[in-house]
mmCIF file of C-alpha atoms in Angstrom:
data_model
loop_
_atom_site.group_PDB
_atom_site.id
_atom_site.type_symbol
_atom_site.label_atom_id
_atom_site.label_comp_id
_atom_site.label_asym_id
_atom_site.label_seq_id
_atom_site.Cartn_x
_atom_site.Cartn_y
_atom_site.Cartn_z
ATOM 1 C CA UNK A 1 0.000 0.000 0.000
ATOM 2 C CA UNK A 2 1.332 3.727 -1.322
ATOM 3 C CA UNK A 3 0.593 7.210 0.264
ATOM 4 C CA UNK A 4 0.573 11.299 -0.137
ATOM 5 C CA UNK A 5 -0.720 13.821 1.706
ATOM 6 C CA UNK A 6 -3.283 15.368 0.011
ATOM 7 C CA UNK A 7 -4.637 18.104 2.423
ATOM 8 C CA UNK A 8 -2.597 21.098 4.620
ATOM 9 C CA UNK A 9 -3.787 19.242 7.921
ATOM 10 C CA UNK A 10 -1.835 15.733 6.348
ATOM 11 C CA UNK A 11 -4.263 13.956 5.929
ATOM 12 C CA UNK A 12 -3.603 11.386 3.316
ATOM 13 C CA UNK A 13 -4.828 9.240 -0.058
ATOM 14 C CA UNK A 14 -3.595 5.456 -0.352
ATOM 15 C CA UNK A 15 -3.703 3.388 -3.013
ATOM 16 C CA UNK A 16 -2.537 -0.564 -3.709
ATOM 17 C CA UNK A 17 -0.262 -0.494 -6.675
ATOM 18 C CA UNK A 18 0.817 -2.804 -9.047
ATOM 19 C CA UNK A 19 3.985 -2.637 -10.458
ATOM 20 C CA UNK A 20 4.256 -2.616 -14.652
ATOM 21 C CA UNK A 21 5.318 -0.791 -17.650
ATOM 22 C CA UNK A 22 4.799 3.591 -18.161
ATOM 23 C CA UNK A 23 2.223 4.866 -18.923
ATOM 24 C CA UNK A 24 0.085 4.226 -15.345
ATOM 25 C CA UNK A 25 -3.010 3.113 -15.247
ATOM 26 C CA UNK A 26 -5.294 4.891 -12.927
ATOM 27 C CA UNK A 27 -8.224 3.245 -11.342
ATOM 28 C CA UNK A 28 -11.238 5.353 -9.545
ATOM 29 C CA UNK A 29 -14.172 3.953 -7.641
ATOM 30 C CA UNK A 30 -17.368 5.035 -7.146
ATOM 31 C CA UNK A 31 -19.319 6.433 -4.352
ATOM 32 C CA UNK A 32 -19.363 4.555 -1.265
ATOM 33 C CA UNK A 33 -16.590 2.274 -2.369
ATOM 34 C CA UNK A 34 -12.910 1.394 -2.943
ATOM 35 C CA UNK A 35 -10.825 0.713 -5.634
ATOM 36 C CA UNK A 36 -8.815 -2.555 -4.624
ATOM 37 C CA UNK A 37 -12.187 -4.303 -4.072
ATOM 38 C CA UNK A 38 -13.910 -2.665 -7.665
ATOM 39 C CA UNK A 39 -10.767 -2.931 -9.547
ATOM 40 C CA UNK A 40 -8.448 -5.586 -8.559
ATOM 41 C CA UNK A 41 -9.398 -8.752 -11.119
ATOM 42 C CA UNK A 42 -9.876 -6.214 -14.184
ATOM 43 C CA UNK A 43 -6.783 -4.573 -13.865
ATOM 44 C CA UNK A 44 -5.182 -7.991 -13.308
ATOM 45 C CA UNK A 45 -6.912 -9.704 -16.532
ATOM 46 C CA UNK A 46 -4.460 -10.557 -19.305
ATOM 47 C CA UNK A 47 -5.923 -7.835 -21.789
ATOM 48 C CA UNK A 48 -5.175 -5.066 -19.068
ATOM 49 C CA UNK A 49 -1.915 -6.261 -16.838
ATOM 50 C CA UNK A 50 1.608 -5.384 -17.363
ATOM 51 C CA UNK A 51 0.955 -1.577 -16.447
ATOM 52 C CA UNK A 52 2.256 0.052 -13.729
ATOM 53 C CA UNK A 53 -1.643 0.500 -12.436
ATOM 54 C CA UNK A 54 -2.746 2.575 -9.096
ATOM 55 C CA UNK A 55 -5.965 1.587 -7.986
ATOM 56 C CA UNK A 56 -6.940 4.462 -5.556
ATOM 57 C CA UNK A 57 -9.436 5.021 -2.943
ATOM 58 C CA UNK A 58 -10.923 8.807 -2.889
ATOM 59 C CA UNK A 59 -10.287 10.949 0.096
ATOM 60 C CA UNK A 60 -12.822 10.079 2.510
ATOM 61 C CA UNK A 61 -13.435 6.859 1.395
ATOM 62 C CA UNK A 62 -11.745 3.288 1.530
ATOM 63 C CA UNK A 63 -8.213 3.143 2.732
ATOM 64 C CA UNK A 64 -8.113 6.859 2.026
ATOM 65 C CA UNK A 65 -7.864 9.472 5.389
ATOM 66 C CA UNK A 66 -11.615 10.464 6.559
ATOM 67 C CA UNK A 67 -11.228 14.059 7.324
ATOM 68 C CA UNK A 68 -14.343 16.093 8.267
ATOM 69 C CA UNK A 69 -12.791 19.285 7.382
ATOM 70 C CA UNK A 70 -12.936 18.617 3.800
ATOM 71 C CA UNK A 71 -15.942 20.062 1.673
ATOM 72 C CA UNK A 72 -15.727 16.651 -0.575
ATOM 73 C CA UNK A 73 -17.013 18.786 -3.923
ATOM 74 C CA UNK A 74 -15.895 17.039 -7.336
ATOM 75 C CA UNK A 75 -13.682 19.378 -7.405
ATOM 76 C CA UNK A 76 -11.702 18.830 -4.574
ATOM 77 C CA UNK A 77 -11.730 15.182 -5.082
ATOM 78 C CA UNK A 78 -10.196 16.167 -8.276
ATOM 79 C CA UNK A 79 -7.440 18.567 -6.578
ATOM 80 C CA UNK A 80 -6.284 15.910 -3.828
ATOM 81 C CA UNK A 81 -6.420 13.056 -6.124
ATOM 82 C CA UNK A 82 -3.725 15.234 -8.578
ATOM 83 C CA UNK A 83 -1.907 15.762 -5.367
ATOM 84 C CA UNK A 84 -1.885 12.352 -4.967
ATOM 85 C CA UNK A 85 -0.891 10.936 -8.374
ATOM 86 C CA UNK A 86 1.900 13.861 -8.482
ATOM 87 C CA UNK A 87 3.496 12.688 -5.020
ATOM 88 C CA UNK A 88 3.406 9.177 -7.136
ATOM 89 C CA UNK A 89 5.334 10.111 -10.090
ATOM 90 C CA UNK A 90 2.115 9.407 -12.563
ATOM 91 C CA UNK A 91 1.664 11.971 -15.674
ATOM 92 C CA UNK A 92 -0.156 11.455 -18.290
ATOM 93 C CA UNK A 93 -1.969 8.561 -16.941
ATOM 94 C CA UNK A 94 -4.769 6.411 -18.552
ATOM 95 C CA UNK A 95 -7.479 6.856 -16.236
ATOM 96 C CA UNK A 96 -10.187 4.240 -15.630
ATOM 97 C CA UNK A 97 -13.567 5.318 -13.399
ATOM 98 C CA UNK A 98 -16.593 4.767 -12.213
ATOM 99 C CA UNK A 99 -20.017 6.312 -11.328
ATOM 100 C CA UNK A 100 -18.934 9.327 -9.270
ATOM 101 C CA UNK A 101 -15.277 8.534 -9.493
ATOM 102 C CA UNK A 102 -15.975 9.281 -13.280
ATOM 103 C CA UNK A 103 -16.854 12.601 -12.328
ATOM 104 C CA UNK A 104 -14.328 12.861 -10.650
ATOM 105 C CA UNK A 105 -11.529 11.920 -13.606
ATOM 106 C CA UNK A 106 -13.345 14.561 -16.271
ATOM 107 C CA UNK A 107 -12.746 17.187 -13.811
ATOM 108 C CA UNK A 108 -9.478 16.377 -13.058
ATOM 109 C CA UNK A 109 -8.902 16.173 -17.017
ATOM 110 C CA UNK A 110 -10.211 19.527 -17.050
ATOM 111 C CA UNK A 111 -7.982 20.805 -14.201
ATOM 112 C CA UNK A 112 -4.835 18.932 -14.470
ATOM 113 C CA UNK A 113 -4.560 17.686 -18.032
ATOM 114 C CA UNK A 114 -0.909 16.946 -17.827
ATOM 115 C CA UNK A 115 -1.634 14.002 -15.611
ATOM 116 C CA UNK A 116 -4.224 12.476 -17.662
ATOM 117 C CA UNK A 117 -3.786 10.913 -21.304
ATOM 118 C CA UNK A 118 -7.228 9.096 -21.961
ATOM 119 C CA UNK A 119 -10.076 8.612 -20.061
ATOM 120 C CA UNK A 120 -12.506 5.762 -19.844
ATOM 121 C CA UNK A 121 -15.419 6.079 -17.791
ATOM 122 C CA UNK A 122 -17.802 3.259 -16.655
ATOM 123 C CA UNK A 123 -21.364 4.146 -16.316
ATOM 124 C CA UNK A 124 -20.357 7.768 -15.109
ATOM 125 C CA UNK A 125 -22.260 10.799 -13.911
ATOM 126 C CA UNK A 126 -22.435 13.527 -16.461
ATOM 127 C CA UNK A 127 -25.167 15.451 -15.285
ATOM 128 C CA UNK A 128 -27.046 16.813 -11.910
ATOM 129 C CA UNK A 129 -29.467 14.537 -10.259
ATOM 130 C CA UNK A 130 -32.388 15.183 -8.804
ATOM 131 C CA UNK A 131 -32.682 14.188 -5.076
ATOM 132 C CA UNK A 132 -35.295 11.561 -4.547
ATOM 133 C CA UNK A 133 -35.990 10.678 -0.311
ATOM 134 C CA UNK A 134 -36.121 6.631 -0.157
ATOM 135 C CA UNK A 135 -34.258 6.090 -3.303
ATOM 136 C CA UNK A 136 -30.603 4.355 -3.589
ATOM 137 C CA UNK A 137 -27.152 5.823 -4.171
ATOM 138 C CA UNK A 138 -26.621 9.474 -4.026
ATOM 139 C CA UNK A 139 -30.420 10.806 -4.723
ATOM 140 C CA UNK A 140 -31.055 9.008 -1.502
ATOM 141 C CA UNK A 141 -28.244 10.342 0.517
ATOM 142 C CA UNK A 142 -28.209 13.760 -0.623
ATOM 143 C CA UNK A 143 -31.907 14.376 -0.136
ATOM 144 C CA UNK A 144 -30.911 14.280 3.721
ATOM 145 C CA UNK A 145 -29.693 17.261 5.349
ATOM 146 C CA UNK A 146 -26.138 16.538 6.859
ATOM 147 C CA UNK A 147 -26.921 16.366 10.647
ATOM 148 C CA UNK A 148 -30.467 14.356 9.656
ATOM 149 C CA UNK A 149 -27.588 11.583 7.486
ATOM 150 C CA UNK A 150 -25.517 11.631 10.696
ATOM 151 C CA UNK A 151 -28.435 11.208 13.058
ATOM 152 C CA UNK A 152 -29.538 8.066 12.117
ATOM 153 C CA UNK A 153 -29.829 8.367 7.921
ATOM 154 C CA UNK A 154 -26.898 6.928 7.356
ATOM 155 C CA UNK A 155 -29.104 3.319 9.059
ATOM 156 C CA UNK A 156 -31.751 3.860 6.243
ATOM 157 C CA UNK A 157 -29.185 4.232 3.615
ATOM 158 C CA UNK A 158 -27.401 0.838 4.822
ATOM 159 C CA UNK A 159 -30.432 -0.875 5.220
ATOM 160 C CA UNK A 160 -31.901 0.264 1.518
ATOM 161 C CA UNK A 161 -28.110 -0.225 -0.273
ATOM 162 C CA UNK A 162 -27.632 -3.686 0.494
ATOM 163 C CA UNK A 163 -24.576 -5.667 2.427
ATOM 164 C CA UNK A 164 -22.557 -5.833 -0.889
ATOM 165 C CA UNK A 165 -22.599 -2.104 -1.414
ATOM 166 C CA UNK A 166 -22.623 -1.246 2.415
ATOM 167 C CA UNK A 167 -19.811 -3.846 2.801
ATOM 168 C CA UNK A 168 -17.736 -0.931 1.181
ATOM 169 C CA UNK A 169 -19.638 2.155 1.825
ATOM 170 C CA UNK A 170 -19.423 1.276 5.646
ATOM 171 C CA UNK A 171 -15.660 2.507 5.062
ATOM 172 C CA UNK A 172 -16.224 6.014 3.807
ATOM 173 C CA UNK A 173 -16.415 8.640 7.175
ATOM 174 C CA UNK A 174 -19.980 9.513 6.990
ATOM 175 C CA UNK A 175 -19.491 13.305 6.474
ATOM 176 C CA UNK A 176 -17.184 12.314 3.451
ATOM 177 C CA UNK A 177 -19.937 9.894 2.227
ATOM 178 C CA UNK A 178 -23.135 12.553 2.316
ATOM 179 C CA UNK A 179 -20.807 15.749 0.683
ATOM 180 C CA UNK A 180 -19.975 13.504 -1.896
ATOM 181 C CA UNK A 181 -23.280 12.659 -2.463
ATOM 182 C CA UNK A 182 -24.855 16.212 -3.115
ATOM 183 C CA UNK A 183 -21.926 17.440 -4.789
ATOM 184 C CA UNK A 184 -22.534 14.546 -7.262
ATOM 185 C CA UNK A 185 -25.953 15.231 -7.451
ATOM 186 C CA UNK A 186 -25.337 19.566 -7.863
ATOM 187 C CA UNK A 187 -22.555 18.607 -10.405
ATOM 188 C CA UNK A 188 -19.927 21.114 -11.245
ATOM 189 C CA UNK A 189 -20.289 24.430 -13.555
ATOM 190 C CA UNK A 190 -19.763 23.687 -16.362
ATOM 191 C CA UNK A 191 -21.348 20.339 -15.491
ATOM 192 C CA UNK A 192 -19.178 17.001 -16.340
ATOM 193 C CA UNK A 193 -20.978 16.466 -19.334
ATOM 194 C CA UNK A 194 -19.599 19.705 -21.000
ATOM 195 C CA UNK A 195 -16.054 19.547 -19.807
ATOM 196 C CA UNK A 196 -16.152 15.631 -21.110
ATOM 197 C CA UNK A 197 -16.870 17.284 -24.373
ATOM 198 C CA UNK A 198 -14.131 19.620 -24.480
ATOM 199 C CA UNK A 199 -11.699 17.548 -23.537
ATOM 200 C CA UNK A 200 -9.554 16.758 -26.418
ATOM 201 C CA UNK A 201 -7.968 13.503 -25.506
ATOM 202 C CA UNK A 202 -9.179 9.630 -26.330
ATOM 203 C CA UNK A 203 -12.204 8.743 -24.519
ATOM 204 C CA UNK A 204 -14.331 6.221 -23.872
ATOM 205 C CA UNK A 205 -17.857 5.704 -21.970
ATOM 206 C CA UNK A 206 -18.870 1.827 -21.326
ATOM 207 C CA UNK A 207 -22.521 1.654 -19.951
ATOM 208 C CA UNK A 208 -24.961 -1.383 -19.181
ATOM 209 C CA UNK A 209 -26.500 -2.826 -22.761
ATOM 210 C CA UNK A 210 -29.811 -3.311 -20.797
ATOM 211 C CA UNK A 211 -30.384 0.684 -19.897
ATOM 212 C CA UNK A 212 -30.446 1.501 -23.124
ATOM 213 C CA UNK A 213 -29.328 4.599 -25.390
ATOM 214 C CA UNK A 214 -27.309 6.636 -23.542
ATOM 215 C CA UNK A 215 -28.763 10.633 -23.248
ATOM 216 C CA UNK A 216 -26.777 12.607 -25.466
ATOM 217 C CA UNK A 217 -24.549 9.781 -26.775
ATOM 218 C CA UNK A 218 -25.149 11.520 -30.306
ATOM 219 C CA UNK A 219 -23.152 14.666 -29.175
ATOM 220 C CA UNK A 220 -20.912 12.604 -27.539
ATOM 221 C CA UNK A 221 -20.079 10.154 -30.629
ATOM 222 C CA UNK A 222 -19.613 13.975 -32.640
ATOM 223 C CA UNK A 223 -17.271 15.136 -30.179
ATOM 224 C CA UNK A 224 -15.060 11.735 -30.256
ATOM 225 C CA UNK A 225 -15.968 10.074 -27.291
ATOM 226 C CA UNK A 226 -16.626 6.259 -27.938
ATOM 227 C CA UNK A 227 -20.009 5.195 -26.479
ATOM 228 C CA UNK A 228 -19.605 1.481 -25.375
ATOM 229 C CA UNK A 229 -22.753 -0.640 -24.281
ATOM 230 C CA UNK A 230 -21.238 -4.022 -22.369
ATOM 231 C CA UNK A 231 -24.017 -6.672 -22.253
ATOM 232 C CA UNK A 232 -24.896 -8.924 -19.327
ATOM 233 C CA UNK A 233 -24.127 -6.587 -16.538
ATOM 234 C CA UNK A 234 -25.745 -3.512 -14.348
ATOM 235 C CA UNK A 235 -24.382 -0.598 -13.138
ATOM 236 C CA UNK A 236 -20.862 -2.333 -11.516
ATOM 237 C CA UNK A 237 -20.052 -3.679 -14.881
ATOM 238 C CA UNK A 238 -16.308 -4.552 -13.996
ATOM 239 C CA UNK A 239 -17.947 -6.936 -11.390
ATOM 240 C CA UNK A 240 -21.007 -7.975 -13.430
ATOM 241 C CA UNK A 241 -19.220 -8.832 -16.618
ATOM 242 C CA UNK A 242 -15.115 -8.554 -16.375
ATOM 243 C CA UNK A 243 -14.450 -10.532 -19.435
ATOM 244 C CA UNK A 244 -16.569 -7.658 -21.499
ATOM 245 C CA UNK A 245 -15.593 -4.881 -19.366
ATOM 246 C CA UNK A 246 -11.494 -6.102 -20.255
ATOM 247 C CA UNK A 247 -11.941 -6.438 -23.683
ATOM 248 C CA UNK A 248 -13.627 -3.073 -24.194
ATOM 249 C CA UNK A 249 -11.357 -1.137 -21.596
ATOM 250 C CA UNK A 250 -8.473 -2.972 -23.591
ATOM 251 C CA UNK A 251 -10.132 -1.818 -27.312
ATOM 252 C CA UNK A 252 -10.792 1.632 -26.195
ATOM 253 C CA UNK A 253 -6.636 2.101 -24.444
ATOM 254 C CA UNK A 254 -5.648 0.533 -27.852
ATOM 255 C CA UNK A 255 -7.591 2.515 -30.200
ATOM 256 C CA UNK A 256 -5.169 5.453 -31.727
ATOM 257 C CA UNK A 257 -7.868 6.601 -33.949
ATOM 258 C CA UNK A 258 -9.021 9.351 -31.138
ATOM 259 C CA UNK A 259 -5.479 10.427 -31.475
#
C-alpha cells in the first residue's frame, strides 16, 4: 500500500499499486466504495496487466484518510487526487472510473490535463441529479440534510443499499460519504458532461447494454468520445461482466484513432 498527503492538515490518499510498464493506469471507484475491491481482477486480466496501475481510494473513502474538514465537492476530489498521483510520479496517466469517481476523472482532465492521457469512464455521472428521499445511491443520501444523514440516515441508507454495497460504503467517514453525495448530485459548472466534451484527448464511456441509449450519446459520438454498451451486466459492470468490461477497456486504451 502507497501514500501522499493530500490536504494542509496531512491527511492522506492510499492506493494498492501494481507494479508494470509507463504509462500508469489509474483506477477510480465510485461512491461509497474502494478501488482494490472494484478494480483488482480487471486490472489484473491478461488484456489489461503489465501496467504500472494505481488503484486508488478517494479521500474520505476506503483506505483513504476520513477528514471532516474537507468540503468533498468534485472538485476537490479532483485537486487531492492530482496531489496524490503527483506525489506518485504518474503523468499522463490512462485513467479508468466509475459512477462518481468518473466525475471525478473529467474534472481532473479539465484541471490537471498533464496528468491524464485518456479517459474511460464506466457508467459515469455527467449530469445533476435530482434528489429523490427513499431512493438508492446518491439521490437518496443527498436528499438528507447533513446532521439528519448523521443522526440516524446513514441506518436507512445501509439498510436500503444492500450488504454488498454497504460492505464498502461502511468505510467512507460519513461526512465524506453525504458531501460527496450532493456534490454529485449539484454537479460542477460547467457540469461534467460539457467539460467531457471539451476535452480533447481519447475517450471512452462503457454503460450497461440493458439501460439503453445513452442521453446525449449523439453529441458525444460527434465530439469523439466512444459510447460502449457491455451486455450482461448492471451498473458495476467490472464486477457484473469482467471478461466484457477487459476487452472493451483494452479496445478503447488501444484505439489510436481518437489520437
Amino acid at each position: 500500500m502507497r501514500n501522499a498527503v493530500v490536504t494542509p492538515e496531512g491527511d492522506q490518499i492510499r492506493w494498492v499499486e501494481l507494479p508494470g510498464e509507463e504509462p500508469s493506469r489509474v483506477y477510480v471507484h465510485g461512491l461509497g466504495a474502494t478501488s482494490p475491491a472494484y478494480f483488482a481482477e480487471v486490472a489484473a486480466h491478461p488484456l489489461l496487466a503489465g501496467r504500472r496501475s494505481l488503484l486508488i481510494d478517494l479521500l474520505g473513502h476506503g483506505l483513504s484518510d476520513r477528514p471532516t474538514g474537507f468540503n468533498y465537492t468534485l472538485e476537490a476530489h479532483a485537486d487531492a487526487l492530482a496531489k496524490a498521483l503527483t506525489a506518485a510520479g504518474v503523468a499522463g496517466a490512462e485513467l479508468i472510473a466509475h459512477s462518481m469517481g468518473g466525475s471525478a476523472a473529467i474534472v481532473l482532465a479539465a484541471r490537471h490535463p498533464h496528468l491524464v492521457s485518456r479517459l474511460v469512464l464506466v457508467d459515469a455521472n455527467l449530469d445533476p441529479l435530482p434528489r429523490r428521499s427513499g431512493s438508492g445511491g446518491s439521490s437518496g443520501i443527498a436528499a438528507y440534510s447533513e446532521q439528519e444523514f448523521l443522526a440516524g440516515g446513514w441506518e436507512e441508507v445501509r439498510d436500503r443499499v444492500g450488504p454488498h454495497w454497504w460492505s464498502t460504503m461502511r468505510l467512507a467517514g460519513r461526512e465524506a460519504l453525504h458531501r460527496s453525495a450532493v456534490h454529485l448530485t449539484r454537479g460542477t459548472v460547467p457540469t461534467m458532461r460539457e467539460l467531457l466534451l471539451d476535452l480533447e484527448i481519447p475517450r471512452a464511456y462503457l454503460l450497461p447494454e440493458a439501460d439503453g441509449p445513452l442521453s446525449g450519446a449523439d453529441a458525444l459520438a460527434e465530439a469523439g468520445v466512444a459510447v460502449v454498451p457491455i451486455p450482461d451486466c448492471g451498473h458495476n459492470i467490472m464486477l457484473d461482466n469482467p471478461q466484457a468490461f477487459a476487452r472493451a477497456t483494452a479496445a478503447a486504451l488501444a484505439d489510436r484513432s481518437q489520437e
